[in-house]
GROMACS .gro file of C-alpha atoms in nm:
model
  173
    1GLY     CA    1  -4.242   1.628   4.527
    2ASN     CA    2  -4.040   1.700   4.222
    3ALA     CA    3  -4.127   2.041   4.075
    4ASP     CA    4  -3.979   1.959   3.735
    5GLU     CA    5  -4.190   1.643   3.707
    6ALA     CA    6  -4.501   1.831   3.819
    7GLU     CA    7  -4.438   2.100   3.558
    8ARG     CA    8  -4.385   1.836   3.288
    9ARG     CA    9  -4.715   1.668   3.372
   10LEU     CA   10  -4.911   1.995   3.385
   11LYS     CA   11  -4.767   2.104   3.051
   12LEU     CA   12  -4.855   1.765   2.905
   13ALA     CA   13  -5.216   1.800   3.025
   14VAL     CA   14  -5.242   2.144   2.865
   15SER     CA   15  -5.087   2.016   2.541
   16GLU     CA   16  -5.322   1.717   2.523
   17ARG     CA   17  -5.625   1.935   2.583
   18GLN     CA   18  -5.509   2.188   2.324
   19GLN     CA   19  -5.491   1.906   2.069
   20LEU     CA   20  -5.837   1.777   2.163
   21PHE     CA   21  -5.977   2.128   2.137
   22LYS     CA   22  -5.831   2.171   1.788
   23GLU     CA   23  -5.984   1.843   1.678
   24LYS     CA   24  -6.336   1.887   1.813
   25ARG     CA   25  -6.390   2.251   1.914
   26LYS     CA   26  -6.643   2.145   2.176
   27THR     CA   27  -6.718   2.367   2.473
   28GLY     CA   28  -6.641   2.082   2.712
   29ARG     CA   29  -6.293   2.060   2.569
   30LEU     CA   30  -6.243   2.436   2.601
   31SER     CA   31  -6.359   2.416   2.961
   32ALA     CA   32  -6.109   2.137   3.035
   33LEU     CA   33  -5.833   2.330   2.859
   34SER     CA   34  -5.910   2.648   3.054
   35ARG     CA   35  -5.905   2.456   3.384
   36SER     CA   36  -5.571   2.301   3.293
   37GLN     CA   37  -5.428   2.640   3.203
   38LEU     CA   38  -5.550   2.781   3.534
   39ARG     CA   39  -5.379   2.498   3.723
   40LEU     CA   40  -5.055   2.537   3.530
   41GLY     CA   41  -5.067   2.911   3.604
   42ASP     CA   42  -5.112   2.827   3.973
   43PHE     CA   43  -4.810   2.598   3.954
   44TYR     CA   44  -4.599   2.876   3.802
   45MET     CA   45  -4.710   3.117   4.074
   46VAL     CA   46  -4.668   2.885   4.371
   47ALA     CA   47  -4.387   2.645   4.280
   48LYS     CA   48  -4.185   2.849   4.031
   49LYS     CA   49  -4.275   3.195   4.165
   50ASP     CA   50  -4.276   3.320   3.808
   51PRO     CA   51  -4.548   3.580   3.744
   52THR     CA   52  -4.471   3.603   3.372
   53LEU     CA   53  -4.522   3.231   3.311
   54ALA     CA   54  -4.829   3.235   3.537
   55TRP     CA   55  -4.975   3.527   3.341
   56SER     CA   56  -4.932   3.344   3.009
   57GLN     CA   57  -5.151   3.061   3.143
   58TYR     CA   58  -5.402   3.281   3.326
   59GLN     CA   59  -5.438   3.494   3.013
   60SER     CA   60  -5.527   3.185   2.809
   61ALA     CA   61  -5.765   3.058   3.078
   62LEU     CA   62  -5.934   3.399   3.097
   63SER     CA   63  -5.984   3.403   2.721
   64GLY     CA   64  -6.128   3.052   2.730
   65TYR     CA   65  -6.372   3.124   3.010
   66LYS     CA   66  -6.489   3.442   2.838
   67LYS     CA   67  -6.555   3.248   2.516
   68LEU     CA   68  -6.744   2.985   2.713
   69LEU     CA   69  -6.953   3.251   2.884
   70GLN     CA   70  -7.047   3.401   2.547
   71HIS     CA   71  -7.166   3.057   2.441
   72ASN     CA   72  -7.367   2.991   2.759
   73GLN     CA   73  -7.420   3.274   3.008
   74ASP     CA   74  -7.617   3.046   3.241
   75SER     CA   75  -7.331   2.800   3.295
   76VAL     CA   76  -7.248   2.787   3.665
   77SER     CA   77  -6.918   2.609   3.607
   78THR     CA   78  -6.809   2.870   3.354
   79ARG     CA   79  -6.893   3.155   3.590
   80GLU     CA   80  -6.706   2.973   3.869
   81GLY     CA   81  -6.405   2.935   3.641
   82LEU     CA   82  -6.418   3.299   3.538
   83ALA     CA   83  -6.446   3.407   3.904
   84ASN     CA   84  -6.147   3.186   3.989
   85VAL     CA   85  -5.927   3.321   3.712
   86GLU     CA   86  -6.018   3.685   3.783
   87TYR     CA   87  -5.934   3.633   4.151
   88ARG     CA   88  -5.602   3.472   4.057
   89ILE     CA   89  -5.521   3.758   3.819
   90GLY     CA   90  -5.580   4.003   4.105
   91GLY     CA   91  -5.341   3.806   4.324
   92LEU     CA   92  -5.090   3.776   4.041
   93LEU     CA   93  -5.095   4.152   3.984
   94LEU     CA   94  -5.032   4.214   4.354
   95HIS     CA   95  -4.737   3.977   4.350
   96ALA     CA   96  -4.598   4.108   4.020
   97LYS     CA   97  -4.602   4.467   4.150
   98ALA     CA   98  -4.435   4.359   4.473
   99VAL     CA   99  -4.147   4.198   4.284
  100GLY     CA  100  -4.126   4.468   4.016
  101VAL     CA  101  -4.256   4.265   3.723
  102GLY     CA  102  -4.482   4.427   3.467
  103LEU     CA  103  -4.745   4.220   3.288
  104GLU     CA  104  -4.864   4.311   2.941
  105ASP     CA  105  -5.211   4.315   2.788
  106VAL     CA  106  -5.411   4.263   3.108
  107PRO     CA  107  -5.780   4.307   3.013
  108GLY     CA  108  -5.939   4.549   3.254
  109GLY     CA  109  -5.603   4.700   3.344
  110ASP     CA  110  -5.333   4.618   3.592
  111ASP     CA  111  -5.517   4.727   3.908
  112PRO     CA  112  -5.558   4.412   4.120
  113ASN     CA  113  -5.874   4.549   4.282
  114THR     CA  114  -6.051   4.560   3.945
  115HIS     CA  115  -6.005   4.186   3.910
  116PHE     CA  116  -6.095   4.112   4.272
  117GLU     CA  117  -6.417   4.313   4.225
  118ILE     CA  118  -6.508   4.122   3.908
  119SER     CA  119  -6.450   3.797   4.096
  120CYS     CA  120  -6.655   3.923   4.390
  121GLN     CA  121  -6.951   4.014   4.170
  122LEU     CA  122  -6.943   3.676   3.999
  123ARG     CA  123  -6.921   3.498   4.335
  124LYS     CA  124  -7.214   3.702   4.467
  125GLN     CA  125  -7.424   3.590   4.168
  126LEU     CA  126  -7.318   3.229   4.221
  127ALA     CA  127  -7.403   3.241   4.592
  128ALA     CA  128  -7.750   3.375   4.507
  129ILE     CA  129  -7.834   3.072   4.292
  130ASP     CA  130  -7.867   2.841   4.590
  131PRO     CA  131  -7.891   3.001   4.936
  132GLU     CA  132  -7.785   2.669   5.091
  133ASP     CA  133  -7.462   2.643   4.888
  134MET     CA  134  -7.216   2.712   5.165
  135GLN     CA  135  -6.908   2.671   4.945
  136ALA     CA  136  -7.031   2.948   4.716
  137LYS     CA  137  -7.089   3.171   5.018
  138ILE     CA  138  -6.745   3.095   5.159
  139GLU     CA  139  -6.585   3.192   4.828
  140TRP     CA  140  -6.795   3.509   4.818
  141ALA     CA  141  -6.693   3.599   5.176
  142VAL     CA  142  -6.324   3.556   5.089
  143ALA     CA  143  -6.369   3.774   4.780
  144LEU     CA  144  -6.547   4.041   4.986
  145ALA     CA  145  -6.261   4.046   5.234
  146ARG     CA  146  -6.004   4.070   4.955
  147CYS     CA  147  -6.196   4.369   4.817
  148GLY     CA  148  -6.168   4.542   5.153
  149ARG     CA  149  -6.537   4.504   5.233
  150ALA     CA  150  -6.476   4.377   5.584
  151VAL     CA  151  -6.821   4.452   5.727
  152GLU     CA  152  -6.997   4.254   5.454
  153ALA     CA  153  -6.743   3.973   5.479
  154GLU     CA  154  -6.789   3.954   5.856
  155GLU     CA  155  -7.169   3.945   5.827
  156LEU     CA  156  -7.146   3.660   5.578
  157ALA     CA  157  -6.888   3.479   5.793
  158ASN     CA  158  -7.121   3.506   6.094
  159GLU     CA  159  -7.407   3.363   5.887
  160LEU     CA  160  -7.185   3.076   5.780
  161ALA     CA  161  -7.068   3.012   6.136
  162THR     CA  162  -7.428   2.997   6.256
  163LYS     CA  163  -7.529   2.758   5.979
  164GLY     CA  164  -7.211   2.560   6.036
  165LYS     CA  165  -7.279   2.466   6.395
  166GLY     CA  166  -7.244   2.090   6.404
  167ASN     CA  167  -7.085   2.081   6.058
  168PRO     CA  168  -6.708   2.044   6.107
  169ARG     CA  169  -6.636   2.057   5.733
  170LEU     CA  170  -6.800   2.397   5.697
  171LEU     CA  171  -6.640   2.535   6.012
  172PHE     CA  172  -6.298   2.413   5.897
  173GLN     CA  173  -6.321   2.634   5.591
   0.00000   0.00000   0.00000
């Protein structure tokens, strides 16, 4: 595809959601805006390989998810979003350090492991909500591995593999 066209469309989605948020100030609109900012940040990381642009979007998404969590601490989707953005910030910090780019005003500091640990704790809480939610457990296992907790990640992966027998979708993950 065309990276310039993709960037234009992602920016347009963020802009439209920013306008809706200004007009209504509803939590659903903030959630949609934060998701759009997360996706635009992903685009900047993957397609443009620009950690500074990615950080500007992840920073906004992080702020949005934190505001949403203050409003409703029981929201599963908000905790999922916060876990996603914290994980991405950890990955962004790893990449930024590797290419010699400094990022400013990172809440919690610029240690990637801090953000991976926050994500891991959130994912653990999410996985505990429904013991049969395999996607939540997969995401928790990945976060455990990223945090260097290989034994725990392997135990969870073995549990998933056992439960996944006969379930190609789960095993594919």
